[in-house]
Coordinates of C-alpha atoms and ligand atoms in Angstrom, one line a residue:
X1 CA -0.1 -0.2 0.3
X2 CA 1.3 3.7 -0.8
X3 CA 1.5 5.9 2.0
X4 CA -1.2 8.5 0.0
X5 CA -3.2 5.1 0.4
X6 CA -2.5 4.4 5.1
X7 CA -5.3 5.6 6.7
X8 CA -4.9 8.4 9.1
X9 CA -4.7 6.6 11.8
X10 CA -2.5 4.4 10.5
X11 CA -0.2 7.1 9.4
X12 CA -0.8 8.4 13.3
X13 CA 0.2 5.1 14.7
X14 CA 3.2 5.1 12.9
X15 CA 4.5 8.6 13.5
X16 CA 3.8 7.6 17.3
X17 CA 5.9 4.8 17.0
X18 CA 8.3 6.5 14.6
X19 CA 8.7 9.1 17.7
X20 CA 9.0 6.5 20.4
X21 CA 12.0 4.3 18.5
X22 CA 14.0 7.6 17.8
X23 CA 13.5 8.8 21.2
X24 CA 14.4 5.8 22.4
X25 CA 17.9 5.4 19.9
X26 CA 19.0 8.5 21.1
X27 CA 19.1 8.2 24.7
X28 CA 21.1 4.5 23.9
X29 CA 23.5 6.8 21.1
X30 CA 23.9 9.2 24.3
X31 CA 24.7 5.9 26.4
X32 CA 27.6 4.9 24.3
X33 CA 29.1 8.4 23.1
X34 CA 32.8 8.5 23.7
X35 CA 33.8 11.4 26.3
X36 CA 30.2 11.7 27.0
X37 CA 29.9 13.7 30.3
X38 CA 30.3 11.1 33.8
X39 CA 26.4 10.5 35.3
X40 CA 26.1 13.1 37.7
X41 CA 26.5 11.3 41.8
X42 CA 23.0 10.9 43.3
X43 CA 23.7 14.2 45.2
X44 CA 24.1 16.3 42.7
X45 CA 20.6 15.1 40.5
X46 CA 17.8 17.6 40.6
X47 CA 14.9 16.0 43.2
X48 CA 12.8 17.6 40.7
X49 CA 13.5 15.2 37.9
X50 CA 11.7 11.5 37.4
X51 CA 13.3 9.1 35.0
X52 CA 11.4 6.4 34.5
X53 CA 13.2 2.9 33.7
X54 CA 12.9 0.4 30.5
X55 CA 9.1 -1.2 31.4
X56 CA 8.9 -3.7 28.6
X57 CA 5.5 -4.9 29.5
X58 CA 4.4 -1.6 29.2
X59 CA 6.5 -1.0 25.9
X60 CA 4.4 -4.8 24.9
X61 CA 0.9 -2.6 26.0
X62 CA 1.8 0.3 24.1
X63 CA 2.4 -2.1 20.5
X64 CA -0.3 -3.7 21.1
X65 CA -2.4 -0.7 21.1
X66 CA -0.9 0.5 18.3
X67 CA -2.2 -2.4 16.4
X68 CA -5.7 -2.8 17.8
X69 CA -5.4 0.8 16.2
X70 CA -4.3 0.3 13.0
X71 CA -6.7 -3.0 12.4
X72 CA -9.8 -0.5 14.0
X73 CA -8.1 1.5 11.4
X74 CA -8.4 -0.5 8.1
X75 CA -11.5 -1.7 9.6
X76 CA -12.8 1.3 9.2
X77 CA -11.1 1.4 4.7
X78 CA -12.9 -1.9 5.0
X79 CA -16.9 -1.0 5.9
X80 CA -16.3 1.6 4.0
X81 CA -16.1 0.6 0.4
X82 CA -18.0 -2.7 0.9
X83 CA -20.9 -1.2 3.1
X84 CA -20.7 2.3 3.6
X85 CA -24.2 2.9 4.4
X86 CA -23.8 1.3 7.8
X87 CA -22.6 4.3 9.2
X88 CA -22.6 3.2 13.1
X89 CA -19.8 0.3 12.0
X90 CA -18.3 3.4 10.5
X91 CA -18.4 5.2 13.4
X92 CA -17.5 2.3 16.2
X93 CA -14.3 1.9 13.6
X94 CA -13.0 5.0 13.8
X95 CA -14.2 5.6 17.4
X96 CA -12.8 2.7 18.4
X97 CA -8.9 3.6 16.5
X98 CA -8.7 6.9 18.0
X99 CA -9.4 5.4 21.6
X100 CA -7.1 2.9 21.1
X101 CA -4.8 5.1 19.8
X102 CA -5.4 7.8 22.7
X103 CA -4.7 5.2 25.0
X104 CA -1.5 4.4 23.2
X105 CA 0.5 7.7 23.9
X106 CA -1.3 7.7 27.4
X107 CA 0.2 4.7 28.6
X108 CA 2.9 5.7 26.7
X109 CA 4.2 8.8 27.9
X110 CA 3.5 8.0 31.3
X111 CA 6.0 4.7 31.6
X112 CA 7.5 4.4 28.3
X113 CA 8.7 7.2 27.2
X114 CA 11.2 8.9 30.3
X115 CA 10.0 12.1 31.1
X116 CA 12.8 14.7 32.7
X117 CA 11.9 18.3 34.2
X118 CA 14.8 20.7 34.2
X119 CA 14.3 23.8 36.5
X120 CA 16.2 26.7 35.2
X121 CA 16.8 29.5 37.8
X122 CA 15.4 33.3 37.1
X123 CA 15.6 36.3 38.7
X124 CA 13.0 39.1 38.8
X125 CA 11.0 39.7 35.2
X126 CA 10.7 43.5 35.5
X127 CA 12.5 45.6 38.5
X128 CA 10.6 48.2 41.0
X129 CA 11.8 51.2 37.7
X130 CA 10.7 48.8 35.0
X131 CA 7.5 47.6 36.0
X132 CA 6.5 51.5 36.8
X133 CA 6.9 52.5 33.6
X134 CA 4.9 49.1 31.9
X135 CA 1.8 50.8 33.9
X136 CA 2.6 53.8 33.0
X137 CA 2.6 53.2 29.3
X138 CA -0.1 50.2 29.5
X139 CA -1.9 52.9 30.6
X140 CA -1.7 55.5 28.7
X141 CA -1.8 52.7 25.8
X142 CA -6.0 54.1 25.9
X143 CA -5.5 57.6 25.6
X144 CA -5.6 58.2 22.0
X145 CA -8.8 56.1 22.1
X146 CA -11.4 58.5 21.7
X147 CA -14.4 56.2 21.0
X148 CA -13.9 53.7 22.6
X149 CA -18.2 52.8 22.7
X150 CA -17.5 52.3 19.3
X151 CA -14.5 50.5 19.0
X152 CA -16.3 48.0 21.0
X153 CA -19.5 48.1 19.4
X154 CA -17.6 47.4 16.4
X155 CA -16.3 44.2 18.3
X156 CA -19.7 43.2 19.1
X157 CA -20.5 43.5 15.8
X158 CA -17.5 41.7 14.5
X159 CA -18.0 38.8 17.0
X160 CA -21.4 38.2 16.3
X161 CA -20.3 37.8 12.1
X162 CA -17.7 35.2 13.5
X163 CA -20.1 33.4 15.1
X164 CA -22.3 33.5 12.8
X165 CA -20.0 32.7 10.0
X166 CA -19.1 29.7 12.0
X167 CA -22.6 28.7 12.5
X168 CA -23.8 28.7 8.9
X169 CA -22.7 25.5 7.6
X170 CA -24.8 23.9 10.1
X171 CA -27.3 25.1 7.3
X172 CA -25.6 22.0 5.2
X173 CA -26.1 19.8 7.6
X174 CA -29.0 17.4 6.5
X175 CA -30.5 15.6 4.1
X176 CA -30.5 16.8 0.6
X177 CA -33.1 17.7 -1.6
X178 CA -33.4 14.6 -4.3
X179 CA -34.4 16.3 -7.7
X180 CA -35.6 13.2 -8.7
X181 CA -38.9 13.4 -6.0
X182 CA -39.2 17.5 -7.6
X183 CA -41.3 18.8 -10.2
X184 CA -43.6 21.7 -11.3
X185 CA -47.1 20.6 -10.4
X186 CA -47.8 21.5 -7.2
X187 CA -51.6 22.2 -6.1
X188 CA -53.4 25.1 -8.9
X189 CA -50.8 25.1 -11.6
X190 CA -52.7 25.9 -14.4
X191 CA -51.9 23.6 -18.1
X192 CA -50.9 25.4 -20.8
X193 CA -49.5 24.5 -24.2
X194 CA -46.7 25.0 -25.4
X195 CA -47.4 28.6 -26.3
X196 CA -48.1 29.0 -22.9
X197 CA -51.8 29.2 -23.8
X198 CA -54.4 28.0 -21.2
X199 CA -56.2 24.9 -21.4
X200 CA -59.7 24.9 -20.4
X201 CA -61.3 21.9 -20.5
X202 CA -64.0 22.2 -23.0
X203 CA -60.3 22.0 -25.8
X204 CA -59.8 18.1 -24.6
X205 CA -61.7 15.8 -27.3
X206 CA -61.7 12.1 -27.3
X207 CA -59.4 10.3 -29.4
X208 CA -56.4 12.4 -29.1
X209 CA -54.3 13.8 -26.9
X210 CA -52.2 16.6 -25.7
X211 CA -49.0 17.3 -23.9
X212 CA -50.2 20.3 -21.1
X213 CA -46.7 22.8 -19.4
X214 CA -47.2 24.1 -16.7
X215 CA -47.9 27.3 -16.6
X216 CA -44.9 30.1 -15.0
X217 CA -42.4 27.1 -15.1
X218 CA -39.4 26.0 -17.0
X219 CA -41.0 23.9 -20.1
X220 CA -37.7 21.9 -19.6
X221 CA -37.4 20.8 -16.2
X222 CA -37.5 17.5 -14.8
X223 CA -41.5 16.3 -15.0
X224 CA -42.9 19.4 -16.6
X225 CA -44.8 17.9 -19.4
X226 CA -47.7 15.6 -19.0
X227 CA -50.1 13.9 -20.7
X228 CA -53.9 15.3 -21.1
X229 CA -56.9 12.8 -22.1
X230 CA -60.6 13.0 -22.5
X231 CA -62.8 9.6 -22.0
X232 CA -65.9 8.4 -21.8
X233 CA -67.7 7.2 -18.4
X234 CA -67.2 3.4 -19.9
X235 CA -63.3 4.0 -20.2
X236 CA -62.8 5.0 -16.8
X237 CA -62.8 2.7 -13.9
X238 CA -60.0 4.9 -11.5
X239 CA -59.4 3.6 -7.5
X240 CA -61.7 5.6 -5.5
X241 CA -59.7 7.5 -3.8
X242 CA -58.7 9.2 -7.3
X243 CA -62.5 9.5 -8.5
X244 CA -63.2 13.5 -8.8
X245 CA -59.1 13.3 -10.1
X246 CA -60.7 13.4 -13.8
X247 CA -63.3 16.0 -14.0
X248 CA -65.0 16.3 -17.2
X249 CA -63.5 12.9 -18.2
X250 CA -60.2 14.5 -18.6
X251 CA -57.1 13.0 -17.0
X252 CA -52.8 13.4 -16.8
X253 CA -50.5 11.7 -16.9
X254 CA -46.4 11.7 -16.2
X255 CA -44.7 11.8 -20.0
X256 CA -42.4 9.9 -18.8
X257 CA -42.5 6.4 -19.0
X258 CA -41.2 4.3 -15.9
X259 CA -39.6 2.2 -17.6
X260 CA -36.2 3.6 -18.6
X261 CA -37.5 8.0 -18.7
X262 CA -38.5 7.7 -22.8
X263 CA -41.1 10.4 -23.7
X264 CA -44.6 8.6 -24.3
X265 CA -46.2 9.7 -27.4
X266 CA -48.0 7.1 -29.3
X267 CA -51.8 7.3 -27.7
X268 CA -54.2 4.1 -29.1
X269 CA -58.1 5.1 -29.1
X270 CA -60.8 2.2 -30.4
X271 CA -62.1 3.2 -33.3
X272 CA -64.0 0.0 -34.1
X273 CA -65.5 -1.0 -30.5
X274 CA -66.4 -4.7 -32.1
X275 CA -62.2 -4.9 -32.5
X276 CA -60.2 -2.8 -30.4
X277 CA -58.9 -2.6 -27.2
X278 CA -59.3 0.2 -24.4
X279 CA -57.7 3.6 -24.8
X280 CA -54.0 3.8 -23.9
X281 CA -51.1 5.6 -23.9
X282 CA -47.9 3.3 -25.9
X283 CA -44.1 4.3 -25.3
X284 CA -42.0 4.0 -28.3
X285 CA -39.0 2.5 -27.2
X286 CA -39.7 -1.1 -25.5
X287 CA -44.1 -0.3 -26.3
X288 CA -44.4 -0.3 -22.3
X289 CA -48.6 0.2 -22.6
X290 CA -50.5 2.0 -20.1
X291 CA -55.0 2.5 -20.0
X292 CA -55.0 6.0 -18.7
X293 CA -58.6 5.2 -17.7
X294 CA -57.1 2.4 -15.5
X295 CA -55.3 4.8 -13.4
X296 CA -52.3 4.9 -15.4
X297 CA -52.2 1.0 -14.9
X298 CA -49.4 -1.0 -17.1
X299 CA -50.3 -3.4 -19.0
X300 CA -48.0 -4.8 -21.3
X301 CA -43.9 -4.0 -21.9
X302 CA -41.2 -4.2 -19.4
X303 CA -42.1 -0.7 -17.3
X304 CA -42.1 -1.2 -13.9
X305 CA -44.6 0.2 -12.3
X306 CA -48.1 2.0 -13.7
X307 CA -47.2 5.5 -15.1
X308 CA -47.6 9.0 -12.3
X309 CA -51.1 10.7 -12.5
X310 CA -51.5 13.7 -12.4
X311 CA -54.9 14.6 -10.3
X312 CA -57.1 18.1 -12.3
X313 CA -59.2 20.4 -11.7
X314 CA -61.1 22.3 -13.5
X315 CA -61.6 25.9 -12.4
X316 CA -64.1 28.5 -12.2
X317 CA -62.9 29.8 -15.9
X318 CA -63.2 26.7 -17.2
X319 CA -59.0 25.8 -17.4
X320 CA -57.8 23.0 -16.4
X321 CA -55.4 22.6 -13.0
X322 CA -53.7 21.2 -11.0
X323 CA -55.6 19.6 -8.0
X324 CA -52.2 18.5 -6.5
X325 CA -49.5 17.1 -7.6
X326 CA -48.0 13.7 -8.7
X327 CA -49.2 10.8 -6.2
X328 CA -45.7 9.4 -6.4
X329 CA -42.2 9.9 -8.2
X330 CA -42.5 9.9 -11.8
X331 CA -39.8 9.0 -14.2
X332 CA -37.2 6.2 -14.4
X333 CA -38.3 2.7 -11.0
X334 CA -34.5 2.0 -10.6
X335 CA -32.7 3.4 -7.7
X336 CA -35.5 3.7 -5.1
X337 CA -36.6 6.6 -7.1
X338 CA -40.4 4.8 -7.1
X339 CA -42.0 6.1 -3.7
X340 CA -44.3 4.5 -2.3
X341 CA -47.8 5.4 -3.7
X342 CA -50.1 8.0 -1.0
Ligands
FES401 S1 -38.4 3.9 -22.2 FE1 -40.4 3.0 -22.4 S2 -41.0 1.1 -22.7 FE2 -38.7 1.3 -22.3

C-alpha cells in the first residue's frame, strides 16, 4: 500500500511509533557516546527530575494498542468500501481506532517515554523601576481612544459576524433534497400548451391526446410535460381514492415512461368497438403500454409500474389546473426513485 493509501489513523500510529523508536535510539547513542560526561552523582540529581526505567511490559502494551488501533483503522477502510451506508459500523471502527490510539499515547507517555523536568533559576522579570514604566505605558495605551463605545460596538458586531459565519455550515447538515422527487406541478398550477395558452376543459377532445406544460414554470424542467386525454365514462375505472381526479372525464399523466425514461408519444384509441382494445398510451422505446382510464395501469412491456397520475380540477373560468402534485415519484423506477404510493 502506498503512503497515500494509508488511513490517517495508521499514519498517526506509525508516527508515534517512529517518535518512540527515535527517542530510544537517541538515548542509546547518548549512553555509548565516547567522551560523554559521567553520570551525575546521586547528590547532584535534581529532586524534581523523575526518570522512568525501561518497562518491557508497558512497551509491549503500547505495541498491542497501536496494532489494535491500526486494525480498527483498516476496518474503517474496509467497511467504507463494502458497506459505506452502515454509519454505525463506520463510527465504531473510527472511534475504536482513535480511542486505542489515545490510550496508547497515554500509556507511552506515562510509562514508556522518560519524564524529565529541568528547573532553571531565573531572576525577577522586571525591577521596580521597569514595572512602573510598564504600568505607565499601559495606561497611556488607551489615551488615544476617544470612541470607545464605537470600538466596543464594532468588536461586538465582528464577534457576532464570526459566530454567524461559524454556524452557517450547520445549514448544510441534514438530508439533501433529491431533485428526482421534485416536479413543477403543484396544487393550482394551470395547464398550458407549448405557446403558453391555458387549456380549457372544452379544448380536450375524445380520441386524441395533448401535451400540457405547467404555466409559469420551466418547460424543460424534470416532469414538466404531462399527457392529457378525455375519455368517455365507460372507459374510466379509477381507484376509489382518485374518483375526483378526472373532471369531465379528463385525465393527466406523466409523460416520462417509468421504464427507462423515454417520452411517451403514442396513443391508441378504439375506432371499432367490437374488435378494438381500450384506450392506451404506448411508449415507443420498448412498447410499455398503460391504460389512462385505469389510473395508468401497466398492461404490457418492461416498465415496472403504472404511469404516475396528476390529479386535475377545472377552475371557475373553465381552465384545467393541477389539484395537487403527482401522486408518486415520476421517472424510471430504479435507484429508489419510486416512492411508496400515497
Ligand atoms: S422506456 Fe418506455 S418502455 Fe422502455
